[in-house]
mmCIF file of C-alpha atoms in Angstrom:
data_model
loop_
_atom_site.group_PDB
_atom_site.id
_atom_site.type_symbol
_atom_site.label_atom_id
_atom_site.label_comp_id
_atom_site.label_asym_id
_atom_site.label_seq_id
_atom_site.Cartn_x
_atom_site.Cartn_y
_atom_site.Cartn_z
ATOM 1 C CA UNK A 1 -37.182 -50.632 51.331
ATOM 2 C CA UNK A 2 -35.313 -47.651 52.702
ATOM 3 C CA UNK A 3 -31.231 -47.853 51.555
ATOM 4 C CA UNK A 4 -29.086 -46.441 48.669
ATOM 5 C CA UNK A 5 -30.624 -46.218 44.613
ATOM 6 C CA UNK A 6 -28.976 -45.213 41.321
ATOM 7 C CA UNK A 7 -30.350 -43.027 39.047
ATOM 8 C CA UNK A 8 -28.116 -42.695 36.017
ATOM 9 C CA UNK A 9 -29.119 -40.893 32.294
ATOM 10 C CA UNK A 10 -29.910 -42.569 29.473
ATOM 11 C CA UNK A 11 -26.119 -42.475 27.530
ATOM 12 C CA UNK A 12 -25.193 -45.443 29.623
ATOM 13 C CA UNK A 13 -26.835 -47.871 27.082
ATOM 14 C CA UNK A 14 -27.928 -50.207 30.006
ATOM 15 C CA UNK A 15 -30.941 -52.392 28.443
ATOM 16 C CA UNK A 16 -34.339 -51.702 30.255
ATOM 17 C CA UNK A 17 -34.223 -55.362 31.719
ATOM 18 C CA UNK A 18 -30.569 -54.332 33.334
ATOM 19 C CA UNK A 19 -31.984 -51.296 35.244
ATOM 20 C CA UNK A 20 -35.285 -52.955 36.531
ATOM 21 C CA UNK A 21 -33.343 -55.647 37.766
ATOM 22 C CA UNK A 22 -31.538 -53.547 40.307
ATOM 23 C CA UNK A 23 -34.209 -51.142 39.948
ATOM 24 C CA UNK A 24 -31.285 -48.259 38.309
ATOM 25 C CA UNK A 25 -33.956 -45.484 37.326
ATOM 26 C CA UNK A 26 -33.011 -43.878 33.589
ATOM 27 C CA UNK A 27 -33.607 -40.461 32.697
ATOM 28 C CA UNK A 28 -33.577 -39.667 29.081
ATOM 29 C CA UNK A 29 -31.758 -37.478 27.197
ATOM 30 C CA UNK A 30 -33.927 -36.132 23.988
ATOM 31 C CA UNK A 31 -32.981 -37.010 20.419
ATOM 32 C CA UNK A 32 -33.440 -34.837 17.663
ATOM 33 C CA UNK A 33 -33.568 -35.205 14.030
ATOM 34 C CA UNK A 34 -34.608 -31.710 12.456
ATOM 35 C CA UNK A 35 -38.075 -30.533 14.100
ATOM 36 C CA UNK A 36 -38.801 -33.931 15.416
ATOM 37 C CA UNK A 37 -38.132 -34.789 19.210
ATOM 38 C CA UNK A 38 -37.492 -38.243 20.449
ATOM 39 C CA UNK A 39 -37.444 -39.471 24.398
ATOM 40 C CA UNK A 40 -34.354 -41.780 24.273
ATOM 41 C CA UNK A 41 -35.943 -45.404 25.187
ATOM 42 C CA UNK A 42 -39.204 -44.011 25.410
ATOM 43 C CA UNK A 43 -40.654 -43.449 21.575
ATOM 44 C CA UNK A 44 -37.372 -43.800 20.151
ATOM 45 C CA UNK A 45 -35.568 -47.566 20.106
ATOM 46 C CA UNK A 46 -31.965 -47.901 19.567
ATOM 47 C CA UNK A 47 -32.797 -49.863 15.728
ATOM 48 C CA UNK A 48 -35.239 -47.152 14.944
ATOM 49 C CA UNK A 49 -32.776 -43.987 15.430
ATOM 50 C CA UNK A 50 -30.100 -46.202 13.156
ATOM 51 C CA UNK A 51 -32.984 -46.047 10.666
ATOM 52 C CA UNK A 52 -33.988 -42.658 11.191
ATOM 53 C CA UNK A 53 -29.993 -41.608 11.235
ATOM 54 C CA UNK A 54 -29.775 -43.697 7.528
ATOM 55 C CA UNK A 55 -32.557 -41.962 5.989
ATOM 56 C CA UNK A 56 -31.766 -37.919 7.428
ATOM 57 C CA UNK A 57 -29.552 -35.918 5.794
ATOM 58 C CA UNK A 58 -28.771 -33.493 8.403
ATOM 59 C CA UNK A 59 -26.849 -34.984 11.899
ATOM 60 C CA UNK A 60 -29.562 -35.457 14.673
ATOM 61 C CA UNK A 61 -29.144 -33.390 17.851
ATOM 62 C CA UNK A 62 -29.112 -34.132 21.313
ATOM 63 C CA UNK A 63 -30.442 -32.137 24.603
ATOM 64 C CA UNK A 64 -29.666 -32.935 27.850
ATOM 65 C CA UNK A 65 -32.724 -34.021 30.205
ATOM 66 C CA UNK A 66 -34.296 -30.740 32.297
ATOM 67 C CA UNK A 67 -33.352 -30.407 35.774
ATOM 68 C CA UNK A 68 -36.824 -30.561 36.319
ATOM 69 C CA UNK A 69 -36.587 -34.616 35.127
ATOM 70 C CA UNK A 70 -34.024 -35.480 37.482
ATOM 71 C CA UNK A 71 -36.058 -33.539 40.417
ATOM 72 C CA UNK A 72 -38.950 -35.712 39.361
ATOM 73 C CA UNK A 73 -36.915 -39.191 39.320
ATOM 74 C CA UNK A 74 -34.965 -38.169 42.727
ATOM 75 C CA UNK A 75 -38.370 -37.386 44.366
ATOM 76 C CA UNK A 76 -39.606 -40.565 42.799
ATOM 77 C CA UNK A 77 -36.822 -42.631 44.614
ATOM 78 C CA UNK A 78 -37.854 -41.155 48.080
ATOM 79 C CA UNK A 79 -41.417 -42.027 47.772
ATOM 80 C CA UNK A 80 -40.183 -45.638 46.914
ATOM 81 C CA UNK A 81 -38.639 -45.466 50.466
ATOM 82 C CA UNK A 82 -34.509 -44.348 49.341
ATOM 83 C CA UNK A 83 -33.129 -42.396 52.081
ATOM 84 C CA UNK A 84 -30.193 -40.777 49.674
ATOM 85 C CA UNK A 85 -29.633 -41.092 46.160
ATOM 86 C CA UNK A 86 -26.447 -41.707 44.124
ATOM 87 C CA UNK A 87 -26.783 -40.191 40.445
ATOM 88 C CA UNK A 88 -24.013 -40.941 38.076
ATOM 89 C CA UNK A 89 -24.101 -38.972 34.552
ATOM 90 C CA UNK A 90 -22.495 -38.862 31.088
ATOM 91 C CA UNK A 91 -18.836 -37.076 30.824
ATOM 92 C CA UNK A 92 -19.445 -33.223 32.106
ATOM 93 C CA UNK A 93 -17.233 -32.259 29.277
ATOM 94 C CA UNK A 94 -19.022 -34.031 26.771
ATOM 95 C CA UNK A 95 -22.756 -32.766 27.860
ATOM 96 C CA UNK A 96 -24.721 -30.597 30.225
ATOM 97 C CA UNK A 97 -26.659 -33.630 31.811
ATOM 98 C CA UNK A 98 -24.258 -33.314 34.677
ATOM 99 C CA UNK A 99 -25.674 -29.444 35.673
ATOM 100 C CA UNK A 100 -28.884 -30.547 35.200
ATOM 101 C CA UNK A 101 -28.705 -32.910 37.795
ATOM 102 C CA UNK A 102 -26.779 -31.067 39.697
ATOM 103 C CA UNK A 103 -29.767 -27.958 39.825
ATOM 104 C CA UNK A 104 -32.107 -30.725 40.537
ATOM 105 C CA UNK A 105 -29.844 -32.154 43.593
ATOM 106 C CA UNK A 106 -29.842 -28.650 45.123
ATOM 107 C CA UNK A 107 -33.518 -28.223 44.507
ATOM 108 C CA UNK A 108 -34.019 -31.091 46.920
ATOM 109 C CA UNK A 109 -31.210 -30.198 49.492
ATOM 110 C CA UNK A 110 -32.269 -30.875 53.347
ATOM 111 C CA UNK A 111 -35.125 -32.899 52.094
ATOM 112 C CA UNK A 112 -33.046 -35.928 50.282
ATOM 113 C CA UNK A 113 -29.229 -36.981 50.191
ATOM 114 C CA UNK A 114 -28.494 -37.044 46.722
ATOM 115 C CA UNK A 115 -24.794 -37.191 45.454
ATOM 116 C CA UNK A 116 -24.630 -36.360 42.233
ATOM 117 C CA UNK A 117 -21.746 -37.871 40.235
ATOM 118 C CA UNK A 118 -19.523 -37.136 37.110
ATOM 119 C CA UNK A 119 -18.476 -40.927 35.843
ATOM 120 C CA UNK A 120 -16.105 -39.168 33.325
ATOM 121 C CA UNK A 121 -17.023 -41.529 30.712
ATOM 122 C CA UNK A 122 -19.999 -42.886 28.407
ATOM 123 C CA UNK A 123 -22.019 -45.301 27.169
ATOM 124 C CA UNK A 124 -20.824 -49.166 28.965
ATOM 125 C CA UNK A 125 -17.886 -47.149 30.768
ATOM 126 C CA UNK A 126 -20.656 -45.449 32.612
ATOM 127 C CA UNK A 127 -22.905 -48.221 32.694
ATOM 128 C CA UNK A 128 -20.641 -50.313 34.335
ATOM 129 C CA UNK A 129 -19.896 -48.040 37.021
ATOM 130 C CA UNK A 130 -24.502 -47.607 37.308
ATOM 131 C CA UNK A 131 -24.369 -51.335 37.879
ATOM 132 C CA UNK A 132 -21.923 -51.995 40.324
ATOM 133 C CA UNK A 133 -22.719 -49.349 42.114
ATOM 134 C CA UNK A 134 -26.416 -50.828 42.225
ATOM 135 C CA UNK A 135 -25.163 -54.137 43.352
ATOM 136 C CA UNK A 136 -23.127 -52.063 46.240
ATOM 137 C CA UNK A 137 -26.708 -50.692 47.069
ATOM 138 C CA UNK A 138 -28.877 -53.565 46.882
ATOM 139 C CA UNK A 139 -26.032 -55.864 49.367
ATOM 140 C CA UNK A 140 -26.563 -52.734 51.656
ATOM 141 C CA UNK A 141 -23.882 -50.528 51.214
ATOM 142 C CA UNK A 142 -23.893 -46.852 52.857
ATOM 143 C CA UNK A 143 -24.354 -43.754 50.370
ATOM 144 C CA UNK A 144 -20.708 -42.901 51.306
ATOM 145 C CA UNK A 145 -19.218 -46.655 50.284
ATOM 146 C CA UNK A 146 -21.296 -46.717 47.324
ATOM 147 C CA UNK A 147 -19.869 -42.814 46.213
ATOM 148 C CA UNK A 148 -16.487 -44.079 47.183
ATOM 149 C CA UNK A 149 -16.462 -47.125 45.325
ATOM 150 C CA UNK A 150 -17.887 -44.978 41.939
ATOM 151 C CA UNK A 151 -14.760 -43.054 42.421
ATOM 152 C CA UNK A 152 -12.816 -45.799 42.245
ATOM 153 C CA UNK A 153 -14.336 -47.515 39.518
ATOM 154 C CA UNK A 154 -13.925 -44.159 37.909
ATOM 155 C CA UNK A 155 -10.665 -44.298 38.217
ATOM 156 C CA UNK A 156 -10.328 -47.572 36.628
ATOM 157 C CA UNK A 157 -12.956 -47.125 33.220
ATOM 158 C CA UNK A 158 -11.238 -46.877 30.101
ATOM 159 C CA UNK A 159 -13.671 -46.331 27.354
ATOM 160 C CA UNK A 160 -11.624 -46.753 23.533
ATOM 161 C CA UNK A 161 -13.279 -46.370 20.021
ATOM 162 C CA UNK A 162 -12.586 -46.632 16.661
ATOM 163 C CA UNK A 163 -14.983 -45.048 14.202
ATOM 164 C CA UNK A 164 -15.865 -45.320 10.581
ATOM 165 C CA UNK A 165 -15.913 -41.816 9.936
ATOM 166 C CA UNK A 166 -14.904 -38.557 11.783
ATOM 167 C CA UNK A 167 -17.842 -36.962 10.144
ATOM 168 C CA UNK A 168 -20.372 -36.683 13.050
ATOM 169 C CA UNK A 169 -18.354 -36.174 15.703
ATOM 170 C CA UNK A 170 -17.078 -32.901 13.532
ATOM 171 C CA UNK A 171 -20.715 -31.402 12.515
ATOM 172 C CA UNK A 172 -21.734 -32.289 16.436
ATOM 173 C CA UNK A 173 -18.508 -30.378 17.728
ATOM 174 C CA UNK A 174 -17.540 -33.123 20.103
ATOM 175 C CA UNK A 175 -13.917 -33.899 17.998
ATOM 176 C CA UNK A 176 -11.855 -32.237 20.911
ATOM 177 C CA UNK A 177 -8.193 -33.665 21.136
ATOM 178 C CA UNK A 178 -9.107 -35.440 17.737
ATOM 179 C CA UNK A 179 -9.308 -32.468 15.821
ATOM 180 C CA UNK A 180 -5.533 -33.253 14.370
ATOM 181 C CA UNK A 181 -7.280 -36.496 12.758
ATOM 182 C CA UNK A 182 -9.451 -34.378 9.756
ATOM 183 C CA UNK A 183 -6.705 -33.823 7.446
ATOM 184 C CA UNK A 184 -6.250 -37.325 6.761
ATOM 185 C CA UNK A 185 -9.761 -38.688 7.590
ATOM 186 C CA UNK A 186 -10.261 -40.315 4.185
ATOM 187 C CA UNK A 187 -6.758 -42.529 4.086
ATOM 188 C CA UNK A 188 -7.362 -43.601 7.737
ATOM 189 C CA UNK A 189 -9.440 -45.217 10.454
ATOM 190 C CA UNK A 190 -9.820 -42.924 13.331
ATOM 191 C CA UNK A 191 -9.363 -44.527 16.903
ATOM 192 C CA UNK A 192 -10.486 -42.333 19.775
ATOM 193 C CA UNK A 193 -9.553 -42.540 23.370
ATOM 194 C CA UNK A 194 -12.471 -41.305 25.608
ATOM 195 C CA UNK A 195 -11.184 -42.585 29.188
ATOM 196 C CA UNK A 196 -10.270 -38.831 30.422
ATOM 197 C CA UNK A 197 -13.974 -37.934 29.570
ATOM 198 C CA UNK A 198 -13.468 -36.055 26.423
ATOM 199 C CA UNK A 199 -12.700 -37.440 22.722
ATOM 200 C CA UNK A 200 -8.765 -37.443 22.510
ATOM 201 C CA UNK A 201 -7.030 -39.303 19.051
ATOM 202 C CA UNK A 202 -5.431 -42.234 20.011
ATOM 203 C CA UNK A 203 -4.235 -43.718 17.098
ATOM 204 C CA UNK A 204 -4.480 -43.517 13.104
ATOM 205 C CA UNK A 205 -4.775 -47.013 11.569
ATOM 206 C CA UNK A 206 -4.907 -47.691 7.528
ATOM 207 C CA UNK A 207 -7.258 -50.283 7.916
ATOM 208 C CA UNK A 208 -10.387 -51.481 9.505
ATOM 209 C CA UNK A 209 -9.029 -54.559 10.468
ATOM 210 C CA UNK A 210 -5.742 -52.939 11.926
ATOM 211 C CA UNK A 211 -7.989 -50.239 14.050
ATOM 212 C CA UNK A 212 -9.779 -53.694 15.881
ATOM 213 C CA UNK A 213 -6.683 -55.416 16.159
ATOM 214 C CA UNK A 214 -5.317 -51.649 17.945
ATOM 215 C CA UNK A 215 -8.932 -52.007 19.811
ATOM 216 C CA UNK A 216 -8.222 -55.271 20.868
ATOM 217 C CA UNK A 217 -4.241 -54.349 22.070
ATOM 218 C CA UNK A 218 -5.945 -51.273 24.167
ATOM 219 C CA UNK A 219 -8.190 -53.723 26.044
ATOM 220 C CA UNK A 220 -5.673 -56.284 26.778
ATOM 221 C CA UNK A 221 -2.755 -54.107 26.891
ATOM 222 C CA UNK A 222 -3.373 -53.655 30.930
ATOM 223 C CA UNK A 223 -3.905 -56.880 32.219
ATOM 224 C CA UNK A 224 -6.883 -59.223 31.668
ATOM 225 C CA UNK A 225 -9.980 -56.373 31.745
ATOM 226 C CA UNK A 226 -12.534 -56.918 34.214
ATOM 227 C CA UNK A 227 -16.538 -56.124 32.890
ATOM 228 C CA UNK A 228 -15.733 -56.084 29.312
ATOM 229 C CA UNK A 229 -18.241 -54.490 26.755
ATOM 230 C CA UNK A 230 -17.696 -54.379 23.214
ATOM 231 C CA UNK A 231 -20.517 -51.846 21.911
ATOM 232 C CA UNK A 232 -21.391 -51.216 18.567
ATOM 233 C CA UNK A 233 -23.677 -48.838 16.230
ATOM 234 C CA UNK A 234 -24.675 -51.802 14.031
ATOM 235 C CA UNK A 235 -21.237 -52.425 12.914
ATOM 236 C CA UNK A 236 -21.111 -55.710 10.807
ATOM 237 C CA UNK A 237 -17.745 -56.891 12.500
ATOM 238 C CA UNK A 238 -18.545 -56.518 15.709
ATOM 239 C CA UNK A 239 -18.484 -60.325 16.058
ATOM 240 C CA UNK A 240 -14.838 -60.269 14.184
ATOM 241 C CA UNK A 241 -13.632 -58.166 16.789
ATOM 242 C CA UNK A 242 -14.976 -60.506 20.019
ATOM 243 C CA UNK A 243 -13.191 -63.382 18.014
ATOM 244 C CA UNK A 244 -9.776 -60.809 18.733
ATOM 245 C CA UNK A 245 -10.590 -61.402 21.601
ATOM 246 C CA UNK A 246 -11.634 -64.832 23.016
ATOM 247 C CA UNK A 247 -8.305 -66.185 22.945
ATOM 248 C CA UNK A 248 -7.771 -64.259 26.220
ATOM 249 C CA UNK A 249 -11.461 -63.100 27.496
ATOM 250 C CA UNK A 250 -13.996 -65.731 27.820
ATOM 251 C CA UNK A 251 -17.018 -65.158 25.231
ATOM 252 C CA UNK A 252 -19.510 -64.911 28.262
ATOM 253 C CA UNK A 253 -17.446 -62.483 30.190
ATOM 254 C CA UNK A 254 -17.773 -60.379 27.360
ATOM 255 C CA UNK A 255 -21.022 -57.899 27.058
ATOM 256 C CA UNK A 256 -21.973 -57.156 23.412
ATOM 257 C CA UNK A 257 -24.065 -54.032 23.073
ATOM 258 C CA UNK A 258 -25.615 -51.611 20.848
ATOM 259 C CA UNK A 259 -24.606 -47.974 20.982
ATOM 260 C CA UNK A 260 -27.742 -45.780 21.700
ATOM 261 C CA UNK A 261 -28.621 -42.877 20.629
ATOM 262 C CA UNK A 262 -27.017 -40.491 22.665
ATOM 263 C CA UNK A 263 -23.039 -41.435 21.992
ATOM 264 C CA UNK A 264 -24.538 -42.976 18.264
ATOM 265 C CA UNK A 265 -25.118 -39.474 17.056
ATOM 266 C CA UNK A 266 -21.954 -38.128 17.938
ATOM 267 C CA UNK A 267 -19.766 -41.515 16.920
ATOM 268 C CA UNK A 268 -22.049 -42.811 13.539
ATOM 269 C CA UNK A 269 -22.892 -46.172 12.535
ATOM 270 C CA UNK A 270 -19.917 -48.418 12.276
ATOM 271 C CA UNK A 271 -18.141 -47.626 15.303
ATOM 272 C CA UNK A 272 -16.851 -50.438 17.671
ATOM 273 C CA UNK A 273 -15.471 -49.504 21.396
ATOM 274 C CA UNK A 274 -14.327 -51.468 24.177
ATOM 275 C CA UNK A 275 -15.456 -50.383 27.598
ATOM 276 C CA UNK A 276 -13.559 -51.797 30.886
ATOM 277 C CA UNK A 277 -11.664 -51.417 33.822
ATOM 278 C CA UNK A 278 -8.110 -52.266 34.459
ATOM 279 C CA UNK A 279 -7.228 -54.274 37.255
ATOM 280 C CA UNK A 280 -6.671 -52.633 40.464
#
């Protein structure tokens, strides 16, 4: 059917079953964990890299897909009948995904509308916007309403962390604005704002159980949150912190999710965030 489709890349830790219900295509970022290569989704599972992460010494790396695989997902959305193509990506500031689309969007210009956006965010932040935006498309919605309404959402994502260790995000090189945080990374639990689209501190807590309880303050701090995810890299009290917040958010309006690969090699195992947007 001709219309509107999504193509989004694979940091948005949407399941498979999400994206081939509103048939959102994924392209995958590559994981890598010394002279090993991993397709993100594809030979590599979200438990598996926690595995593989617990058993390497060294930090895994990560390499944004080719423009070449966005070229080949684009053209694979006009032979399914799309007459334009929205593509929203991972944070520009956090990864080169975005120019690689971008190259691939000009490769195809006259022959296929394709708008390529930045969703300024990760993991849930950005899969939230991929979804509604795929809803927008499937009820019908114009490429220009469904790129409008991604800026809005935009707008509106706050993604908010807190981490178990600073240690990956500093051998990666993605600490930006938390930099200040390493001096006292061993006496505190490092919360991380990433709602601009880069990794900014947000707050120093002593505990574990004060840095959900901050978690929790961020995501209700604004008004009840609409399309709340709390996402995880196999932290054991991730179901402590959707008790924090119950009292206000209804446990099925709440999405629980793993972190994949992409934001877990940058964040570690342990981390928690909340990913939602404030009312309008």
């Amino acid at each position: 059917m001709a219309g509107v489709r999504i193509v989004t890349d694979s940091s948005c830790d949407l399941s498979a079953e999400e994206a081939a219900a509103l048939d959102i295509e994924i392209v995958p970022l590559t994981i890598r964990f010394g002279a090993d290569e991993y397709t993100d989704g594809q030979d590599l599972s979200v438990e598996r890299f926690y595995e593989l992460m617990a058993a390497s010494d060294a930090l895994p790396e990560t390499a944004a897909p080719s423009p070449g695989s966005f070229e080949a997902a684009f053209r694979r959305q006009a032979d399914a009948g799309a007459d334009a193509v929205v593509c929203i990506n991972i944070s520009a500031e956090l990864s080169a995904t975005m120019q690689s689309a971008q190259n691939a969007a000009r490769a195809l210009e006259g022959e296929l509308d394709v708008r390529v956006i930045d969703s300024r965010s990760i993991t849930m932040g950005l899969g939230t916007q991929v979804l509604l935006a795929a809803r927008a498309a499937a009820d019908g919605s114009s490429v220009d309403e469904v790129t409008e309404l991604v800026g809005s959402l935009r707008r509106r994502t706050r993604v908010m962390g807190v981490l178990d260790t600073l240690e990956n995000l500093k051998k990666g090189g993605r600490i930006g604005g938390a930099q200040a945080l390493l001096g006292s990374m061993l006496s505190i639990k490092p919360c991380i704002d990433i709602s601009s689209g880069k990794v900014e501190e947000a707050s120093k807590q002593r505990t574990r159980k004060k840095s959900l309880q901050w978690l929790r303050d961020q995501a209700l701090g604004q008004g009840r949150p609409e399309h709340l995810s709390i996402v995880h890299a196999q932290a054991g009290d991730v179901d402590d912190m959707v008790a924090l917040l119950t009292p206000t958010v209804p446990r099925d309006e709440i999405r629980v999710g793993l972190i994949g690969p992409v934001i877990g090699t940058h964040t570690g195992r342990g981390t928690v965030g909340a990913c939602f947007l404030v009312p309008e």
